[in-house]
mmCIF file of C-alpha atoms and ligand atoms in Angstrom:
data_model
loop_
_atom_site.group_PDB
_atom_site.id
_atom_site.type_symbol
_atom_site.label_atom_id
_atom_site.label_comp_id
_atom_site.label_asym_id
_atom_site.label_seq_id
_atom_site.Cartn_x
_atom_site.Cartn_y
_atom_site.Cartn_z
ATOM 1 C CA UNK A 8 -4.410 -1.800 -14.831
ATOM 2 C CA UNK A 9 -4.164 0.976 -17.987
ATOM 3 C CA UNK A 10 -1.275 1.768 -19.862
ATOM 4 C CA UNK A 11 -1.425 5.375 -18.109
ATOM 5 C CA UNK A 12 -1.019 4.164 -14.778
ATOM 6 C CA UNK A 13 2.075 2.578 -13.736
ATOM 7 C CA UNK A 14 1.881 -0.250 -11.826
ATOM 8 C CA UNK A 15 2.812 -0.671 -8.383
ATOM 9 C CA UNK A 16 4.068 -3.681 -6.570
ATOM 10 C CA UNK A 17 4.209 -3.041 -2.305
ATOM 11 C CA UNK A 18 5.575 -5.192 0.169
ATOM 12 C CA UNK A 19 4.671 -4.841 3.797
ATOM 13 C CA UNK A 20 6.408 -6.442 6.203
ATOM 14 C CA UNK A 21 4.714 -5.497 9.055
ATOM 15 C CA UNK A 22 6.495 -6.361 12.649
ATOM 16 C CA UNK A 23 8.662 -8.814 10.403
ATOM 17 C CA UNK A 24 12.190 -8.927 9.785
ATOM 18 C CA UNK A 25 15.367 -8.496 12.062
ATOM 19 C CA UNK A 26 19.129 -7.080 10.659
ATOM 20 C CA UNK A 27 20.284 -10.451 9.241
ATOM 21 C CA UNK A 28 16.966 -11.646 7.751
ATOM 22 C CA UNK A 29 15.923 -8.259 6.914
ATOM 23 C CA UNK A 30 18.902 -7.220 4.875
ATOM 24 C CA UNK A 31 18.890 -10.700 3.236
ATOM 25 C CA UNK A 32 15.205 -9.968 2.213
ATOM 26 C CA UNK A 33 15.878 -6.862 0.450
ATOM 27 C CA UNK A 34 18.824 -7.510 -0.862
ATOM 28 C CA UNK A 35 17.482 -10.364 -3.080
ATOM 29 C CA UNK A 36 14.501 -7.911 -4.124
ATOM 30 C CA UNK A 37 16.960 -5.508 -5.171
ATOM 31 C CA UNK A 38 19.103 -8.625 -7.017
ATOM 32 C CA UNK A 39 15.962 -9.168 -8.890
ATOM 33 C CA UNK A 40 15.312 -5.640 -9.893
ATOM 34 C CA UNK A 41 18.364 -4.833 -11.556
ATOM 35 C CA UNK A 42 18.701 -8.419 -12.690
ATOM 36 C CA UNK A 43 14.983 -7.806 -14.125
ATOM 37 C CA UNK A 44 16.179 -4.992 -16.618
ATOM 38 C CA UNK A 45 13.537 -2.147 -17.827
ATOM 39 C CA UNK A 46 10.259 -3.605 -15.606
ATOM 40 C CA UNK A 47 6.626 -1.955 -16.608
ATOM 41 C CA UNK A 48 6.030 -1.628 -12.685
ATOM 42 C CA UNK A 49 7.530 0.230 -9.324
ATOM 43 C CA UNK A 50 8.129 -2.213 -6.622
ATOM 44 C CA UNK A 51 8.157 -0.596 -3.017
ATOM 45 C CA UNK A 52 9.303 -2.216 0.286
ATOM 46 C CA UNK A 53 7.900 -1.043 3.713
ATOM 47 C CA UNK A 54 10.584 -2.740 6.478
ATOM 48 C CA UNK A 55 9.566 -2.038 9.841
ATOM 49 C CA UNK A 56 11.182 1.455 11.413
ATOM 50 C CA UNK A 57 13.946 -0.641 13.040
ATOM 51 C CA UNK A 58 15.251 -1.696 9.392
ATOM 52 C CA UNK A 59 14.705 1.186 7.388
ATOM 53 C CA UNK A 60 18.433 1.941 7.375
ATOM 54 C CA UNK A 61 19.555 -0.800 6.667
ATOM 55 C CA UNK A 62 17.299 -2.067 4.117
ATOM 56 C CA UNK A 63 18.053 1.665 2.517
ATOM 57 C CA UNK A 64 22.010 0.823 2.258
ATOM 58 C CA UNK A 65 20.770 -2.860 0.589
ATOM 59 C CA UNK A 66 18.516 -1.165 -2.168
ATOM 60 C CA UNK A 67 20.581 1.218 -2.810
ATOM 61 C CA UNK A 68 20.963 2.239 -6.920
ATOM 62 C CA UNK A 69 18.554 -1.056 -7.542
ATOM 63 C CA UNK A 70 15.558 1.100 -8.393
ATOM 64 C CA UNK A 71 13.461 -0.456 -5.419
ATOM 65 C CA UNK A 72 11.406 2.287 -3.536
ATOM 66 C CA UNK A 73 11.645 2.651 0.079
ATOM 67 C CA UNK A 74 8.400 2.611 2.683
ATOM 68 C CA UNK A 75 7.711 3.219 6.812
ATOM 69 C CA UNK A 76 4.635 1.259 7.690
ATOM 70 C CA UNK A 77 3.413 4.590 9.910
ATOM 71 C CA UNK A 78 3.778 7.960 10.730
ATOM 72 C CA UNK A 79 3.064 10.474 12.862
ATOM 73 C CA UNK A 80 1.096 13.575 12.447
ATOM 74 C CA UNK A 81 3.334 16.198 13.923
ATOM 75 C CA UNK A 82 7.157 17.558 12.175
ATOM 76 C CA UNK A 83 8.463 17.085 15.624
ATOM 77 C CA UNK A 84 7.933 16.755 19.475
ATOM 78 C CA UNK A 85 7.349 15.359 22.500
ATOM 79 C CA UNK A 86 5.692 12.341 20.977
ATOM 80 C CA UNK A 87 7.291 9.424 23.048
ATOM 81 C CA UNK A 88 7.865 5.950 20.918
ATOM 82 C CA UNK A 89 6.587 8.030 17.150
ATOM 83 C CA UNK A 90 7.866 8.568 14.218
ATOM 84 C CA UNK A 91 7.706 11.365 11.813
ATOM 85 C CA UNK A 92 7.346 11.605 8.201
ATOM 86 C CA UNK A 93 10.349 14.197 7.633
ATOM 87 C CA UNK A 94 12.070 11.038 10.126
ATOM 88 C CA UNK A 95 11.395 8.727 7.229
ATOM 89 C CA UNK A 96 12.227 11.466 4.012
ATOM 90 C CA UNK A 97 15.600 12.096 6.216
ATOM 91 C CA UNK A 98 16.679 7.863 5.816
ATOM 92 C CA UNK A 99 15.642 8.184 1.901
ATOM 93 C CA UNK A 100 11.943 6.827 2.211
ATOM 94 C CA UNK A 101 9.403 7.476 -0.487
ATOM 95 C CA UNK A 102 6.160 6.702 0.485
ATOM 96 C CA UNK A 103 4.498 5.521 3.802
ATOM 97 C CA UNK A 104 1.692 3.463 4.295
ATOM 98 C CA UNK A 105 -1.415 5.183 6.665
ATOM 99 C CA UNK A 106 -4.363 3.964 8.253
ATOM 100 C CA UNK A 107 -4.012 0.071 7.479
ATOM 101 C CA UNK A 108 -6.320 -2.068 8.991
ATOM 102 C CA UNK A 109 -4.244 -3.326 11.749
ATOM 103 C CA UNK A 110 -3.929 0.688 12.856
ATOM 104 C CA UNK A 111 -7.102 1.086 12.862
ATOM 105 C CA UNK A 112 -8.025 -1.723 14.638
ATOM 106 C CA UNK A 113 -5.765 -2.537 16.997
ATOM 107 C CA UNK A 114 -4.848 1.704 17.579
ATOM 108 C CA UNK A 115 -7.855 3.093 17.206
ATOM 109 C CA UNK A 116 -6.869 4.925 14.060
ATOM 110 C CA UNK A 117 -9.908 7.472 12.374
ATOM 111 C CA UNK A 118 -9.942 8.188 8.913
ATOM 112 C CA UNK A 119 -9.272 11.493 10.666
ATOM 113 C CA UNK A 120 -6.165 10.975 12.060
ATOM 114 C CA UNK A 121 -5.362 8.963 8.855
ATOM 115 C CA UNK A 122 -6.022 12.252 6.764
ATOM 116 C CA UNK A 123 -3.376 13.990 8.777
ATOM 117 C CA UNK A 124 -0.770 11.331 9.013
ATOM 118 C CA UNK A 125 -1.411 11.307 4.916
ATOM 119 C CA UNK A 126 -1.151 14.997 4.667
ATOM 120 C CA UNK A 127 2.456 14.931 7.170
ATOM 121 C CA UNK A 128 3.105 12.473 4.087
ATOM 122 C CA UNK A 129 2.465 15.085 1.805
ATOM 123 C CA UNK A 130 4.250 17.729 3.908
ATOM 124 C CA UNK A 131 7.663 15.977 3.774
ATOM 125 C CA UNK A 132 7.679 15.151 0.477
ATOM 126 C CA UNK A 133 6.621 10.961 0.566
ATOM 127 C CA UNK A 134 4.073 9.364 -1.328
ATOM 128 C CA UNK A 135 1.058 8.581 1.227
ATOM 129 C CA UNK A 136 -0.019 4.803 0.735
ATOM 130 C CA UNK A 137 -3.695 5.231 2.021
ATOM 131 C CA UNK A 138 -5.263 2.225 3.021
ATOM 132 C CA UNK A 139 -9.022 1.404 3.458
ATOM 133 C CA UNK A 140 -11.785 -1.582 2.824
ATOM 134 C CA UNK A 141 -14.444 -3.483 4.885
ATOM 135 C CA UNK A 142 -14.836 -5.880 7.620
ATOM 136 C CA UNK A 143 -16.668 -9.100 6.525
ATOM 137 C CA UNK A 144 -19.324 -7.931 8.919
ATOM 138 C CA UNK A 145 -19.402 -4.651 6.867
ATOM 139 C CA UNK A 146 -19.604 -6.982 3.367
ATOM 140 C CA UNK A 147 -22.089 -9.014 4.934
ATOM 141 C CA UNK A 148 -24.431 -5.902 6.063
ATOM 142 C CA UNK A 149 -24.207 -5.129 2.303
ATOM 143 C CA UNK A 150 -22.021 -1.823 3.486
ATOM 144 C CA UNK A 151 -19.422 -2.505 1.578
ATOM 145 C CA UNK A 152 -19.385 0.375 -0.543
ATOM 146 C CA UNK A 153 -20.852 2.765 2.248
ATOM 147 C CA UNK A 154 -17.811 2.208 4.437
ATOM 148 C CA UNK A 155 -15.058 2.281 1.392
ATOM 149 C CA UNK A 156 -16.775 5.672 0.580
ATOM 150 C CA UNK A 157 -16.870 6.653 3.670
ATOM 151 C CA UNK A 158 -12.896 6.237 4.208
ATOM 152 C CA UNK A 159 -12.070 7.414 0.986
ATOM 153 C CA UNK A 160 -14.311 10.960 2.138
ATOM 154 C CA UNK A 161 -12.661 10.638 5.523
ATOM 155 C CA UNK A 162 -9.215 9.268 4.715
ATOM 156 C CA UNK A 163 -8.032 11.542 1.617
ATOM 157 C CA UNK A 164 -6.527 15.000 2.728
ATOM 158 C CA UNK A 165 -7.012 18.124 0.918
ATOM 159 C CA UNK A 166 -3.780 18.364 -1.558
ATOM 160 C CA UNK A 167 -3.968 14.509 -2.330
ATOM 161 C CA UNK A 168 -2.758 14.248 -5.644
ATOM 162 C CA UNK A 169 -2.330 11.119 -8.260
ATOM 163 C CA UNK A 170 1.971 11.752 -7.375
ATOM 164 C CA UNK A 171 1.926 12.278 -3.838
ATOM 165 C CA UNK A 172 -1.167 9.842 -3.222
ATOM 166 C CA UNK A 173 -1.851 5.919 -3.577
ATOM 167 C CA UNK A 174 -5.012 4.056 -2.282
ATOM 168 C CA UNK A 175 -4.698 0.411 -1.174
ATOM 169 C CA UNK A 176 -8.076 -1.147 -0.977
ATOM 170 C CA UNK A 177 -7.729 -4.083 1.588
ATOM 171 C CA UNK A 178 -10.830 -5.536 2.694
ATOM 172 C CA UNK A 179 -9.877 -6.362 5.971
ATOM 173 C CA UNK A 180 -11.138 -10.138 6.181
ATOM 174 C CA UNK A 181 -9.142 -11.157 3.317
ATOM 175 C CA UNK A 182 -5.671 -9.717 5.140
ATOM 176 C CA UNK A 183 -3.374 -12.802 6.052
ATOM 177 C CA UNK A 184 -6.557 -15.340 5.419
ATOM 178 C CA UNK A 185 -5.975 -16.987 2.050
ATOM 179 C CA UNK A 186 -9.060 -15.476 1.028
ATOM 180 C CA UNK A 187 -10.214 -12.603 -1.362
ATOM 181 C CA UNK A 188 -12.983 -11.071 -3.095
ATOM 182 C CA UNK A 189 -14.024 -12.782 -6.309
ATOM 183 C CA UNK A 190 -12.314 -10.451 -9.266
ATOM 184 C CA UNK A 191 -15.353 -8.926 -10.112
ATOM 185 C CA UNK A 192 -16.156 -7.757 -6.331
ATOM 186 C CA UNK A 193 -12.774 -6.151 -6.782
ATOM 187 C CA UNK A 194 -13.634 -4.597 -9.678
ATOM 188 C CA UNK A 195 -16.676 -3.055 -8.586
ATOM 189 C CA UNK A 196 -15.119 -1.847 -5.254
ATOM 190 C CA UNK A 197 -12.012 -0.210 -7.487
ATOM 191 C CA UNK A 198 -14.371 1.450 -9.624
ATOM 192 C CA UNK A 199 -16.768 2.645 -6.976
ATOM 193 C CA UNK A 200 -13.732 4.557 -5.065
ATOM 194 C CA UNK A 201 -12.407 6.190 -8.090
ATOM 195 C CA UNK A 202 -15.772 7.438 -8.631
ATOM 196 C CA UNK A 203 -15.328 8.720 -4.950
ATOM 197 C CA UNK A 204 -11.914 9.602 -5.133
ATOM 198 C CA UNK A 205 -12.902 12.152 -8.688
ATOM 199 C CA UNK A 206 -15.379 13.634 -5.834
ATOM 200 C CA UNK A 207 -12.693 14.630 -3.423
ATOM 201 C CA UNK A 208 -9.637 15.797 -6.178
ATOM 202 C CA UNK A 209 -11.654 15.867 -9.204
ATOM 203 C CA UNK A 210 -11.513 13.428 -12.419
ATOM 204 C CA UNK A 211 -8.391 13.701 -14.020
ATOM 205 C CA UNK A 212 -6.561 13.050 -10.410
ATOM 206 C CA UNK A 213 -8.511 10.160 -9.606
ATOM 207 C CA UNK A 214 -8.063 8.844 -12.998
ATOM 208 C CA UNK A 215 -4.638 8.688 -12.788
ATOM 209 C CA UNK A 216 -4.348 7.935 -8.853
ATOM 210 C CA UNK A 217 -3.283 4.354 -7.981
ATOM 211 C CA UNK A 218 -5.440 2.059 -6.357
ATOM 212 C CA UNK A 219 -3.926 -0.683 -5.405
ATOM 213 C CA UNK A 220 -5.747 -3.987 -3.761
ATOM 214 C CA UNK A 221 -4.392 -5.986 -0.912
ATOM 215 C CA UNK A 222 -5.252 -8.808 1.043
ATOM 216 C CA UNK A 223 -4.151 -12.217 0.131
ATOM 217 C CA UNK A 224 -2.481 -11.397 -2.709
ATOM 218 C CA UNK A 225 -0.229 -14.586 -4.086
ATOM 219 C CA UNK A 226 1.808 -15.507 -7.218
ATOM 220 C CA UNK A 227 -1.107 -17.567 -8.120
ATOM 221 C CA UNK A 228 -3.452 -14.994 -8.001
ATOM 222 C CA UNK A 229 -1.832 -11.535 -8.646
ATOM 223 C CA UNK A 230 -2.193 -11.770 -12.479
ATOM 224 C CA UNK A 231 -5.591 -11.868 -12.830
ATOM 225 C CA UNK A 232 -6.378 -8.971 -9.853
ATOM 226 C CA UNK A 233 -3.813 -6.314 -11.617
ATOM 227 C CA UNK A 234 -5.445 -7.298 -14.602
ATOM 228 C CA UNK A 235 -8.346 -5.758 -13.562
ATOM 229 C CA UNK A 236 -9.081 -2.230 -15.395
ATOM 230 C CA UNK A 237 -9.214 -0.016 -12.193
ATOM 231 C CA UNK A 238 -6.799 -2.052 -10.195
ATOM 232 C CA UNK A 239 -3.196 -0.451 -10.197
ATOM 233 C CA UNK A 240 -0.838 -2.721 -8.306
ATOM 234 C CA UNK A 241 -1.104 -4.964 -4.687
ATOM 235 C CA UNK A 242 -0.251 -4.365 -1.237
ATOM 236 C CA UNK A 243 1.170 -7.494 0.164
ATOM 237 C CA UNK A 244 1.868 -8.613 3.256
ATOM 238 C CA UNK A 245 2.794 -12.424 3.670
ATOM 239 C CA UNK A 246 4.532 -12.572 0.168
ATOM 240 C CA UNK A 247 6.779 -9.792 0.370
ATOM 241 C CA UNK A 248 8.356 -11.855 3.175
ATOM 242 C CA UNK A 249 9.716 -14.229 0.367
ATOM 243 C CA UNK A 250 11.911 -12.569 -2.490
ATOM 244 C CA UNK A 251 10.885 -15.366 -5.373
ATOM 245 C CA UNK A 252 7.384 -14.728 -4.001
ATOM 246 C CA UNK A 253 6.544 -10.867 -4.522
ATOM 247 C CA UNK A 254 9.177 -10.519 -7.734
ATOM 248 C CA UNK A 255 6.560 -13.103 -9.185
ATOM 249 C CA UNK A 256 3.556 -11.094 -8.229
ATOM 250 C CA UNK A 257 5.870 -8.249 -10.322
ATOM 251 C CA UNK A 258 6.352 -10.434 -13.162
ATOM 252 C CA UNK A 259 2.420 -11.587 -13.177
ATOM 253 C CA UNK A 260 1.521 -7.938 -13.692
ATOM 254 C CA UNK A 261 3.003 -7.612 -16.648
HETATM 255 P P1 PGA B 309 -1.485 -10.170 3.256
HETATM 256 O O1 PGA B 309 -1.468 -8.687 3.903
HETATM 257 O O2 PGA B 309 -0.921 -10.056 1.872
HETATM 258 O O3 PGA B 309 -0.646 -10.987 4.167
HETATM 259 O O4 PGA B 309 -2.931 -10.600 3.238
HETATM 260 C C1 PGA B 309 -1.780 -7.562 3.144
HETATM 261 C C2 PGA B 309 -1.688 -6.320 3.982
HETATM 262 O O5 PGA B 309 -2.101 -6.352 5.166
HETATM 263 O O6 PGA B 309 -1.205 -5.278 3.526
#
């Protein structure tokens, strides 16, 4: 965290959240926000597609930013069960997050087709949440900057700039584990992709672009990971389910 980056605090929500539960959840995050005065950080919820609507009319005026968890890489089409990114700027979205681990994984996502869904992003006006990071057998190999570089080369579309871009650096065995990399393996990994990230947009970009980390990210632990100098926020998953939960994480970055 620096002064000249503004922090960022992300909830995803993943396949979480029906109308009642949903609304109720962002509805107390926006409570907090405008109960919270002038706070030194964005806060960002990513609902699942079925909520965004909803979850839109709940924020509304409470200075909470708006997410989709995915998009497609096409305007419009014959793309049966996808969603767009102008889809997402039409219901008021921001930003969207691309290539998270679970895409990748479990859709076969390539930082290739992550570039694209990041530069659709781009194209409709939303702030592309790019997320990347290692498998433990990747950390174990000793890889673990080889494959972060790797998808930051492969991941980060032409155009990507530190407004319309974020990174989210999530090694994938600490998502939804209760485990995370000790503060100065964080460090080192932040560092080493904004030393790859100056490579693909050049320095003053990447020195301003927000990397945020994720995985396991808690109340208990958020304060001293945003403290770190190149780390710029969290992605979180589990405790963005719970208001009291991710406004704390806000309040521990300050
Ligand atoms: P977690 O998920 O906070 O539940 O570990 C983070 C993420 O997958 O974005």
């Amino acid at each position: 965290m620096t002064a000249t980056r503004r922090t960022l605090i992300a909830g995803n929500w993943k396949m979480n959240g029906k109308s009642a539960d949903g609304v109720a959840l962002a509805t107390a995050v926006a409570e907090k926000m405008k109960s919270g005065g002038s706070v030194p950080f964005d806060m960002l919820v990513s609902p699942p597609f079925t909520l965004i609507s909803k979850v839109y009319d709940a924020i509304k005026g409470s200075g909470v930013l708006l997410g989709g968890q995915d998009c497609h890489t096409g305007v419009s089409g014959a793309n049966t069960g996808d969603i767009s990114a102008e889809m997402l700027k039409d219901l008021g979205c921001d930003a969207v997050i691309v290539g998270h681990s679970e895409r990748r994984t479990d859709h076969n996502e390539s930082s290739e087709l992550v570039a694209a869904k990041a530069s659709a992003a781009h194209g409709a006006g939303l702030i592309a949440i790019i997320c990347i990071g290692e498998t433990e057998a990747e950390r174990d190999a000793g890889k673990t900057l080889d494959v972060n570089g790797a998808q930051v080369a492969g991941s980060v579309p032409a155009g990507s700039t530190a407004k319309n871009t974020v990174i989210a650096y999530e090694p994938v065995w600490a998502i939804g584990t209760g485990r995370t990399p000790t503060n100065d393996e964080v460090q080192e990994v932040h560092a080493f992709i904004r030393a790859e990230l100056a490579k693909k947009v050049g320095a003053d970009e990447a020195g301003a672009m927000r990397i945020l980390y994720g995985g396991s990210m808690k109340p208990g632990n958020a304060k001293d990971l945003i403290a770190l100098k190149d780390v710029d926020g969290g992605l979180i998953g589990g405790a963005s389910l719970n208001a009291d939960d991710f406004w704390a994480i806000g309040e521990a970055s300050k």
